[in-house]
């Protein structure tokens, strides 16, 4: 049921490299499979809304320089027209920003839906959920990867989507405007600032990603320990295991806290670099503006005209620096995206290998044995537990026929349940052939697990489990059949007793309520 040989090497460390890029693009192909898919159309709509918002932002940004002009000229009519225009721009940018945030949230929700459904299709297909936990234990906490990690990855992508989409356009436009105002020195100095900041943050992000992945793994282990205690609370209470479980849970908490502190120590330097370049950006914009002023380019302008020009040029330069600063600020988000991408993509890759291995094994074993008038055939089968070489059953040949009873006896750990696991397809034999000629289910072979599993659902759904519905069109006839089966097993009497007890309990509460009301 999968590929036992693959294991993660000890030296493997998730990082920002070609493996991350390949995994990231693979996940994006899941989220955005076609140009006309729902997610792609929403992303294009977000791009249009965000770019329109940027055009309005530019108009709002140069409003102070225009106010400098009309106030310096004491132009009352121009001031009124500009004030009305400013209010219209503010209303427009408010609407566009609200739409941008709303569409970003829609992208986040829909991406989570698509990614989770994609993982679920593989996880619940052909016993992958079992094979994953038995033969691939290094893929820790698949439940956390499909729930929390997917949610956080999609949330991060939704929050930065509009910035990533609009940044190339805004950089080109404001670089041109900055070059017109300050000459080549302005945009060149800002580009140099961005390159140095990007390289520094690239170095600072390297150690953060493995620490983030380790923290997420320990978070899942800590949560699983609490779930384990909740599910087995009665057994733990019978054995008075509170003290030992407390110490084991505290040990997992200590490991988690240590990992979080290590992550915080690495993030400290990343935050220092990010904040430093944020504040340097504000000073750099004025340095870029000062170059043409002290060079005498604008010496013929009056003080009012120079103030208006400085205000306009300051906005262009500051906004260009702000665009680069936003890219540098995204480094912390990129660390989170990289960590979640590695975890989710690794799960997807392993499940894909399991399914491909099952397909290859089915094709190879389809013609090995001739058709047999029975349910199962085991031909010279040797069984070992997954991941070990300890032999449980050696050279077993067995034919299971309809109407013939077979009793397998032996000591605990001798391999009785292992034979059933091989028959059910949960384990692969180390050697030999296994052929199944009867379908699994109510019309073929039914396996009863040693530990009962009660899933969510009504009483009827629990009885017909794992079927969704036995006879969809039978209605009351099917329910009567279930009730007769319960009656034969003596359960109806207990159900009636429980119903009468519940009815008496609620009747007494109702009577007490009436007495209190009359009093």
Coordinates of C-alpha atoms in Angstrom, one line a residue:
X1 CA 0.0 0.0 0.0
X2 CA 2.6 2.6 -0.8
X3 CA 6.3 3.1 -1.0
X4 CA 8.2 2.0 2.2
X5 CA 11.6 3.0 1.0
X6 CA 11.2 6.8 0.9
X7 CA 12.3 8.6 4.0
X8 CA 13.2 12.2 4.7
X9 CA 17.0 12.5 5.0
X10 CA 18.4 13.9 8.2
X11 CA 20.1 16.8 6.5
X12 CA 17.0 18.0 4.8
X13 CA 16.1 21.5 5.8
X14 CA 13.2 23.4 4.3
X15 CA 14.5 26.7 2.9
X16 CA 13.9 29.3 0.2
X17 CA 15.3 27.4 -2.8
X18 CA 14.2 25.7 -6.0
X19 CA 12.3 23.0 -4.0
X20 CA 10.2 25.7 -2.3
X21 CA 9.6 27.3 -5.7
X22 CA 8.5 24.0 -7.3
X23 CA 6.3 23.2 -4.4
X24 CA 4.8 26.7 -4.3
X25 CA 4.0 26.6 -8.1
X26 CA 2.5 23.1 -7.6
X27 CA 0.1 24.4 -5.0
X28 CA -0.7 27.4 -7.1
X29 CA -1.7 25.1 -9.9
X30 CA -4.2 23.5 -7.5
X31 CA -5.6 26.8 -6.5
X32 CA -5.7 28.3 -10.0
X33 CA -6.0 25.4 -12.4
X34 CA -7.5 27.3 -15.4
X35 CA -7.8 30.9 -16.6
X36 CA -11.6 30.7 -16.3
X37 CA -11.7 29.0 -12.9
X38 CA -13.4 30.8 -10.1
X39 CA -10.3 31.6 -8.1
X40 CA -8.5 33.0 -11.2
X41 CA -11.4 35.2 -12.1
X42 CA -11.6 36.6 -8.5
X43 CA -7.8 37.2 -8.6
X44 CA -8.2 39.1 -11.9
X45 CA -11.1 41.1 -10.5
X46 CA -8.9 41.9 -7.5
X47 CA -6.1 43.1 -9.8
X48 CA -8.5 45.5 -11.6
X49 CA -9.9 46.9 -8.4
X50 CA -6.4 47.3 -6.8
X51 CA -5.0 49.0 -9.9
X52 CA -7.9 51.4 -10.0
X53 CA -7.4 52.1 -6.4
X54 CA -3.7 52.9 -7.1
X55 CA -4.7 55.5 -9.7
X56 CA -7.0 57.2 -7.2
X57 CA -4.3 57.0 -4.5
X58 CA -2.0 59.0 -6.8
X59 CA -4.6 61.7 -7.2
X60 CA -5.1 61.8 -3.5
X61 CA -1.4 61.9 -2.9
X62 CA -0.8 65.0 -5.0
X63 CA -3.8 66.9 -3.4
X64 CA -1.5 68.6 -0.8
X65 CA 0.6 70.1 -3.5
X66 CA -2.5 71.4 -5.2
X67 CA -3.8 72.8 -1.9
X68 CA -0.4 74.6 -1.5
X69 CA -0.9 76.2 -4.9
X70 CA -4.5 77.5 -4.4
X71 CA -3.7 78.7 -0.8
X72 CA -0.6 80.5 -1.9
X73 CA -2.5 82.2 -4.7
X74 CA -5.5 82.9 -2.3
X75 CA -7.8 81.4 -4.9
X76 CA -11.1 80.9 -3.1
X77 CA -13.0 79.5 -6.1
X78 CA -10.2 77.1 -6.9
X79 CA -10.1 76.0 -3.2
X80 CA -13.8 75.1 -3.2
X81 CA -13.5 73.1 -6.4
X82 CA -10.4 71.3 -5.1
X83 CA -12.2 70.6 -1.8
X84 CA -15.2 69.0 -3.6
X85 CA -12.8 67.0 -5.8
X86 CA -10.9 65.8 -2.8
X87 CA -14.1 64.6 -1.0
X88 CA -15.0 62.7 -4.2
X89 CA -11.6 61.1 -4.3
X90 CA -11.7 60.1 -0.7
X91 CA -15.2 58.5 -1.2
X92 CA -13.9 56.6 -4.2
X93 CA -10.7 55.3 -2.5
X94 CA -12.8 54.2 0.5
X95 CA -15.1 52.2 -1.8
X96 CA -12.3 50.7 -3.8
X97 CA -10.3 49.8 -0.7
X98 CA -13.3 48.2 0.9
X99 CA -14.0 46.2 -2.3
X100 CA -10.3 45.1 -2.4
X101 CA -10.4 43.9 1.2
X102 CA -13.7 42.0 0.6
X103 CA -12.4 40.3 -2.6
X104 CA -9.2 39.4 -0.7
X105 CA -11.3 37.6 1.9
X106 CA -13.3 35.8 -0.7
X107 CA -10.0 34.6 -2.4
X108 CA -8.8 33.4 1.0
X109 CA -12.1 31.4 1.7
X110 CA -12.3 29.9 -1.7
X111 CA -8.6 29.0 -1.8
X112 CA -9.0 27.2 1.5
X113 CA -12.0 25.3 0.1
X114 CA -10.2 24.2 -3.1
X115 CA -7.0 23.2 -1.3
X116 CA -8.7 21.3 1.4
X117 CA -11.0 19.4 -1.0
X118 CA -7.9 18.6 -3.1
X119 CA -6.1 17.1 -0.1
X120 CA -9.3 15.3 1.1
X121 CA -9.7 13.6 -2.3
X122 CA -6.3 12.0 -1.9
X123 CA -6.5 11.4 1.8
X124 CA -9.7 9.5 1.8
X125 CA -9.0 7.6 -1.4
X126 CA -8.1 3.9 -1.2
X127 CA -6.9 3.7 2.4
X128 CA -4.4 6.5 2.0
X129 CA -5.3 7.9 5.5
X130 CA -4.2 4.5 7.0
X131 CA -1.1 4.0 4.9
X132 CA 0.1 7.5 5.6
X133 CA 0.1 7.1 9.3
X134 CA 1.6 3.5 9.3
X135 CA 4.2 3.6 6.5
X136 CA 5.1 7.4 6.5
X137 CA 5.4 8.5 10.2
X138 CA 7.8 11.3 9.2
X139 CA 4.8 13.1 7.7
X140 CA 3.7 14.4 11.1
X141 CA 0.2 15.5 12.0
X142 CA -1.6 15.3 8.6
X143 CA -4.8 16.5 10.3
X144 CA -3.0 19.8 11.3
X145 CA -1.6 20.2 7.8
X146 CA -5.0 19.8 6.2
X147 CA -6.7 22.2 8.6
X148 CA -4.6 24.7 10.4
X149 CA -1.7 24.9 7.9
X150 CA -4.0 25.2 4.9
X151 CA -6.0 27.9 6.7
X152 CA -3.0 29.9 7.5
X153 CA -1.4 29.6 4.1
X154 CA -4.6 30.7 2.3
X155 CA -5.0 33.6 4.8
X156 CA -1.5 34.8 4.2
X157 CA -1.9 34.5 0.4
X158 CA -5.2 36.4 0.6
X159 CA -3.8 39.2 2.6
X160 CA -0.8 39.8 0.4
X161 CA -2.4 39.0 -3.0
X162 CA -3.4 42.6 -3.9
X163 CA 0.1 43.9 -2.9
X164 CA 1.9 41.3 -5.0
X165 CA -0.4 41.9 -8.0
X166 CA -0.1 45.7 -8.0
X167 CA 3.5 46.2 -7.0
X168 CA 5.0 45.6 -10.5
X169 CA 2.7 48.2 -12.0
X170 CA 3.2 50.8 -9.2
X171 CA 7.0 50.4 -9.3
X172 CA 7.2 51.1 -13.0
X173 CA 4.8 54.1 -12.8
X174 CA 6.3 55.8 -9.8
X175 CA 9.9 55.1 -10.9
X176 CA 9.1 57.0 -14.1
X177 CA 7.5 59.9 -12.1
X178 CA 10.5 59.9 -9.7
X179 CA 13.0 60.0 -12.6
X180 CA 11.2 62.9 -14.2
X181 CA 11.3 64.9 -10.9
X182 CA 14.7 64.1 -9.4
X183 CA 16.7 62.7 -12.4
X184 CA 18.3 59.3 -12.5
X185 CA 19.8 59.6 -9.1
X186 CA 16.4 59.4 -7.3
X187 CA 15.2 56.0 -8.6
X188 CA 18.7 54.6 -8.7
X189 CA 19.3 55.3 -5.0
X190 CA 15.9 53.8 -4.1
X191 CA 16.6 50.7 -6.2
X192 CA 20.0 50.2 -4.5
X193 CA 18.2 50.6 -1.1
X194 CA 15.8 47.8 -2.1
X195 CA 18.5 45.4 -3.4
X196 CA 20.6 45.8 -0.2
X197 CA 17.5 45.3 2.0
X198 CA 16.4 42.3 0.0
X199 CA 19.7 40.5 0.3
X200 CA 19.9 41.2 4.0
X201 CA 16.4 39.9 4.6
X202 CA 17.2 36.9 2.5
X203 CA 20.0 36.0 4.8
X204 CA 17.9 36.7 7.9
X205 CA 15.0 34.6 6.7
X206 CA 17.1 31.4 6.1
X207 CA 17.2 30.2 9.8
X208 CA 13.6 31.2 10.5
X209 CA 11.9 28.8 8.1
X210 CA 13.1 25.5 9.7
X211 CA 12.3 26.8 13.2
X212 CA 8.8 27.7 12.1
X213 CA 8.2 24.2 10.7
X214 CA 9.6 22.6 13.8
X215 CA 7.3 24.8 15.9
X216 CA 4.2 23.8 13.8
X217 CA 5.2 20.1 14.3
X218 CA 5.4 20.4 18.0
X219 CA 2.1 22.4 18.1
X220 CA 0.4 19.4 16.5
X221 CA 2.1 16.9 18.9
X222 CA 1.0 19.0 21.9
X223 CA -2.6 19.2 20.6
X224 CA -2.7 15.5 19.8
X225 CA -1.7 14.6 23.3
X226 CA -4.7 16.5 24.7
X227 CA -7.0 14.8 22.2
X228 CA -5.5 11.5 23.2
X229 CA -6.3 12.1 26.8
X230 CA -9.8 13.3 26.1
X231 CA -10.6 10.3 23.9
X232 CA -9.2 7.8 26.5
X233 CA -10.3 9.7 29.6
X234 CA -12.2 6.7 31.1
X235 CA -9.3 4.3 30.7
X236 CA -6.9 6.9 32.2
X237 CA -9.3 7.4 35.1
X238 CA -9.6 3.7 35.8
X239 CA -5.8 3.4 36.0
X240 CA -5.4 6.7 38.0
X241 CA -3.0 7.9 35.2
X242 CA -3.4 11.7 35.9
X243 CA 0.0 12.2 37.3
X244 CA 2.0 10.4 34.6
X245 CA -0.1 12.0 31.8
X246 CA 0.5 15.4 33.4
X247 CA 4.2 14.9 33.3
X248 CA 4.2 13.7 29.7
X249 CA 2.0 16.6 28.6
X250 CA 4.2 19.0 30.5
X251 CA 7.3 17.6 28.7
X252 CA 5.6 18.2 25.3
X253 CA 4.7 21.7 26.4
X254 CA 8.3 22.4 27.4
X255 CA 9.6 21.2 24.0
X256 CA 7.0 23.5 22.3
X257 CA 8.0 26.5 24.4
X258 CA 11.7 25.9 23.7
X259 CA 11.0 25.7 20.0
X260 CA 9.0 29.0 20.1
X261 CA 11.8 30.7 22.0
X262 CA 14.3 29.6 19.4
X263 CA 12.0 30.9 16.6
X264 CA 11.6 34.2 18.4
X265 CA 15.4 34.6 18.8
X266 CA 15.7 34.1 15.0
X267 CA 12.8 36.4 14.2
X268 CA 14.4 39.2 16.4
X269 CA 17.1 39.8 13.8
X270 CA 14.6 39.7 11.0
X271 CA 12.4 42.3 12.7
X272 CA 15.5 44.5 13.3
X273 CA 16.4 44.4 9.6
X274 CA 12.8 45.1 8.5
X275 CA 12.2 48.0 10.9
X276 CA 15.6 49.5 10.1
X277 CA 14.9 49.7 6.4
X278 CA 11.3 51.0 7.0
X279 CA 12.7 54.1 8.7
X280 CA 15.6 54.5 6.4
X281 CA 13.1 54.7 3.6
X282 CA 11.5 57.8 5.0
X283 CA 14.9 59.6 5.1
X284 CA 16.0 58.4 1.7
X285 CA 13.0 60.0 0.0
X286 CA 14.1 63.4 1.2
X287 CA 17.7 62.7 0.2
X288 CA 16.5 61.9 -3.3
X289 CA 14.5 65.2 -3.5
X290 CA 17.4 67.2 -2.2
X291 CA 19.7 66.3 -5.1
X292 CA 18.0 68.4 -7.8
X293 CA 17.2 71.2 -5.4
X294 CA 20.8 71.8 -4.3
X295 CA 22.0 71.2 -7.8
X296 CA 20.0 74.4 -8.8
X297 CA 17.5 72.7 -11.1
X298 CA 14.6 74.6 -9.6
X299 CA 16.4 77.9 -8.7
X300 CA 14.0 79.9 -10.9
X301 CA 10.9 78.9 -9.0
X302 CA 9.4 81.0 -6.3
X303 CA 9.0 79.8 -2.7
X304 CA 5.3 78.9 -3.2
X305 CA 6.0 77.1 -6.5
X306 CA 9.0 75.3 -4.9
X307 CA 6.8 74.2 -1.9
X308 CA 4.2 72.9 -4.3
X309 CA 6.8 71.0 -6.3
X310 CA 8.5 69.6 -3.3
X311 CA 5.2 68.3 -1.9
X312 CA 4.3 66.6 -5.2
X313 CA 7.8 65.1 -5.6
X314 CA 7.9 64.1 -1.9
X315 CA 4.8 62.0 -2.4
X316 CA 6.2 60.3 -5.5
X317 CA 9.5 59.4 -3.9
X318 CA 8.0 58.4 -0.5
X319 CA 5.4 56.2 -2.2
X320 CA 8.1 54.5 -4.4
X321 CA 10.1 53.9 -1.2
X322 CA 7.0 52.7 0.4
X323 CA 6.4 50.1 -2.4
X324 CA 9.9 48.7 -1.9
X325 CA 9.5 48.8 1.9
X326 CA 6.3 46.8 1.6
X327 CA 8.2 44.2 -0.4
X328 CA 10.8 44.0 2.3
X329 CA 8.1 43.8 5.0
X330 CA 6.6 40.8 3.2
X331 CA 9.7 38.8 4.2
X332 CA 8.0 37.8 7.5
X333 CA 4.9 36.7 5.6
X334 CA 7.1 34.9 3.1
X335 CA 8.7 32.9 6.0
X336 CA 5.2 31.7 7.0
X337 CA 4.2 31.0 3.4
X338 CA 7.4 29.0 2.9
X339 CA 6.9 27.0 6.1
X340 CA 3.2 26.1 5.3
X341 CA 4.1 25.4 1.7
X342 CA 6.7 22.9 2.5
X343 CA 4.4 21.1 5.0
X344 CA 1.3 21.0 2.8
X345 CA 3.2 20.1 -0.4
X346 CA 5.1 17.3 1.4
X347 CA 1.8 15.8 2.4
X348 CA 0.4 16.1 -1.1
X349 CA 3.6 14.6 -2.6
X350 CA 3.5 11.6 -0.2
X351 CA -0.1 10.9 -0.8
X352 CA 0.5 11.1 -4.6
X353 CA 3.3 8.6 -4.3
X354 CA 1.1 6.3 -2.2
X355 CA -1.7 6.4 -4.8
X356 CA 0.7 5.9 -7.7
X357 CA 2.3 2.9 -5.9
X358 CA -1.1 1.4 -5.3
X359 CA -2.0 1.8 -9.0
X360 CA 1.3 0.1 -10.1
X361 CA 0.8 -2.8 -7.7
X362 CA -2.8 -3.4 -8.9
X363 CA -1.6 -3.5 -12.5
X364 CA 1.3 -5.9 -11.7
X365 CA -0.9 -8.2 -9.6
X366 CA -4.0 -8.3 -11.8
X367 CA -2.7 -11.2 -13.9
X368 CA -0.6 -13.1 -11.4
X369 CA -3.2 -15.7 -10.4
X370 CA -6.1 -17.3 -12.3
X371 CA -9.7 -16.8 -11.2
X372 CA -10.6 -18.8 -8.1
X373 CA -14.0 -19.8 -6.8
X374 CA -13.7 -18.1 -3.5
X375 CA -13.0 -14.9 -1.6
X376 CA -9.3 -14.7 -1.0
X377 CA -6.1 -16.5 -2.1
X378 CA -2.8 -16.1 -0.2
X379 CA 0.0 -17.8 -2.2
X380 CA 3.3 -18.3 -0.3
X381 CA 2.9 -15.1 1.7
X382 CA 5.4 -13.7 4.1
X383 CA 4.3 -10.8 6.4
X384 CA 6.3 -8.2 8.2
X385 CA 5.2 -5.1 10.0
X386 CA 5.5 -1.9 7.9
X387 CA 8.9 -0.3 8.4
X388 CA 10.6 -3.3 10.0
X389 CA 12.1 -6.6 8.9
X390 CA 10.7 -8.7 11.8
X391 CA 8.8 -11.6 10.2
X392 CA 5.3 -12.3 11.7
X393 CA 4.1 -14.9 9.2
X394 CA 6.2 -17.0 6.9
X395 CA 5.3 -18.9 3.7
X396 CA 1.5 -18.9 4.3
X397 CA -0.7 -20.3 1.6
X398 CA -4.4 -20.0 2.3
X399 CA -7.7 -20.3 0.3
X400 CA -10.8 -18.6 1.8
X401 CA -14.0 -20.0 0.3
X402 CA -17.6 -19.1 0.8
X403 CA -19.4 -21.3 3.3
X404 CA -16.1 -22.6 4.9
X405 CA -15.2 -21.5 8.4
X406 CA -11.6 -20.8 9.4
X407 CA -10.4 -20.3 12.9
X408 CA -6.9 -18.8 13.4
X409 CA -5.4 -19.2 16.9
X410 CA -2.2 -18.2 18.4
X411 CA -0.5 -16.2 21.1
X412 CA -0.6 -12.4 21.3
X413 CA 1.7 -10.9 18.7
X414 CA 1.9 -14.1 16.6
X415 CA 0.4 -12.4 13.6
X416 CA -3.3 -13.2 13.6
X417 CA -4.4 -9.6 13.1
X418 CA -1.6 -9.1 10.6
X419 CA -3.2 -11.8 8.3
X420 CA -6.5 -9.9 8.4
X421 CA -4.7 -6.6 7.6
X422 CA -3.1 -8.2 4.5
X423 CA -6.4 -9.7 3.4
X424 CA -8.1 -6.3 3.8
X425 CA -5.3 -4.6 1.8
X426 CA -4.0 -2.5 4.8
X427 CA -0.6 -4.1 4.6
X428 CA 1.5 -5.4 1.8
X429 CA 3.2 -8.8 2.1
X430 CA 6.9 -8.8 2.0
X431 CA 6.8 -11.8 -0.4
X432 CA 4.1 -13.7 -2.1
X433 CA 0.8 -12.9 -3.8
X434 CA -2.6 -11.9 -2.4
X435 CA -5.7 -12.0 -4.6
X436 CA -9.1 -10.8 -3.7
X437 CA -12.1 -12.1 -5.7
X438 CA -14.9 -10.7 -3.6
X439 CA -15.8 -7.0 -3.2
X440 CA -15.7 -5.4 0.2
X441 CA -19.0 -4.3 1.7
X442 CA -22.4 -5.7 2.5
X443 CA -22.6 -7.7 -0.7
X444 CA -19.1 -9.3 -0.2
X445 CA -16.7 -9.3 2.7
X446 CA -17.1 -7.3 5.9
X447 CA -14.2 -6.8 8.3
X448 CA -15.0 -5.9 11.9
X449 CA -12.2 -3.9 13.6
X450 CA -10.9 -4.8 17.1
X451 CA -11.6 -1.3 18.4
X452 CA -15.1 -0.1 17.5
X453 CA -15.4 3.3 15.7
X454 CA -18.5 5.4 16.3
X455 CA -18.5 8.3 13.8
X456 CA -20.8 11.3 13.9
X457 CA -24.4 10.8 12.7
X458 CA -27.8 9.5 13.7
X459 CA -28.6 6.0 15.1
X460 CA -29.7 4.8 11.6
X461 CA -26.4 6.1 10.1
X462 CA -24.4 4.3 12.9
X463 CA -26.2 1.0 12.2
X464 CA -25.6 1.1 8.4
X465 CA -22.0 2.5 8.8
X466 CA -19.8 2.7 6.7
X467 CA -22.6 3.0 4.0
X468 CA -24.1 6.4 3.3
X469 CA -27.5 4.8 2.6
X470 CA -28.6 1.2 2.1
X471 CA -31.8 1.6 0.1
X472 CA -32.3 5.3 -0.7
X473 CA -35.9 4.7 -2.0
X474 CA -37.1 2.3 0.7
X475 CA -38.0 4.9 3.3
X476 CA -40.0 3.5 6.2
X477 CA -39.4 -0.1 5.1
X478 CA -35.7 0.3 5.6
X479 CA -36.3 1.9 9.1
X480 CA -38.6 -1.0 10.0
X481 CA -35.9 -3.5 9.1
X482 CA -33.4 -1.6 11.3
X483 CA -35.9 -1.7 14.2
X484 CA -36.5 -5.4 13.8
X485 CA -32.7 -5.9 13.9
X486 CA -32.5 -3.9 17.1
X487 CA -35.4 -5.9 18.6
X488 CA -33.6 -9.2 17.8
X489 CA -30.5 -8.0 19.6
X490 CA -32.5 -6.8 22.6
X491 CA -31.6 -3.1 22.1
X492 CA -35.2 -1.9 21.6
X493 CA -36.0 -2.6 25.2
X494 CA -33.1 -0.4 26.3
X495 CA -34.1 2.4 23.9
X496 CA -37.7 2.4 25.2
X497 CA -36.3 2.5 28.8
X498 CA -34.1 5.5 27.9
X499 CA -36.9 7.2 26.2
X500 CA -39.3 6.8 29.2
X501 CA -36.6 8.0 31.6
X502 CA -35.9 11.1 29.5
X503 CA -39.7 11.8 29.2
X504 CA -40.2 11.5 32.9
X505 CA -37.2 13.8 33.6
X506 CA -38.4 16.6 31.4
X507 CA -42.0 16.2 32.7
X508 CA -40.8 16.7 36.3
X509 CA -38.9 19.8 35.2
X510 CA -42.0 21.2 33.4
X511 CA -44.2 20.5 36.5
X512 CA -41.7 22.2 38.8
X513 CA -41.6 25.2 36.5
X514 CA -45.5 25.5 36.6
X515 CA -45.5 25.3 40.4
X516 CA -42.9 28.1 40.6
X517 CA -44.8 30.2 38.1
X518 CA -48.1 29.8 40.1
X519 CA -46.3 30.6 43.4

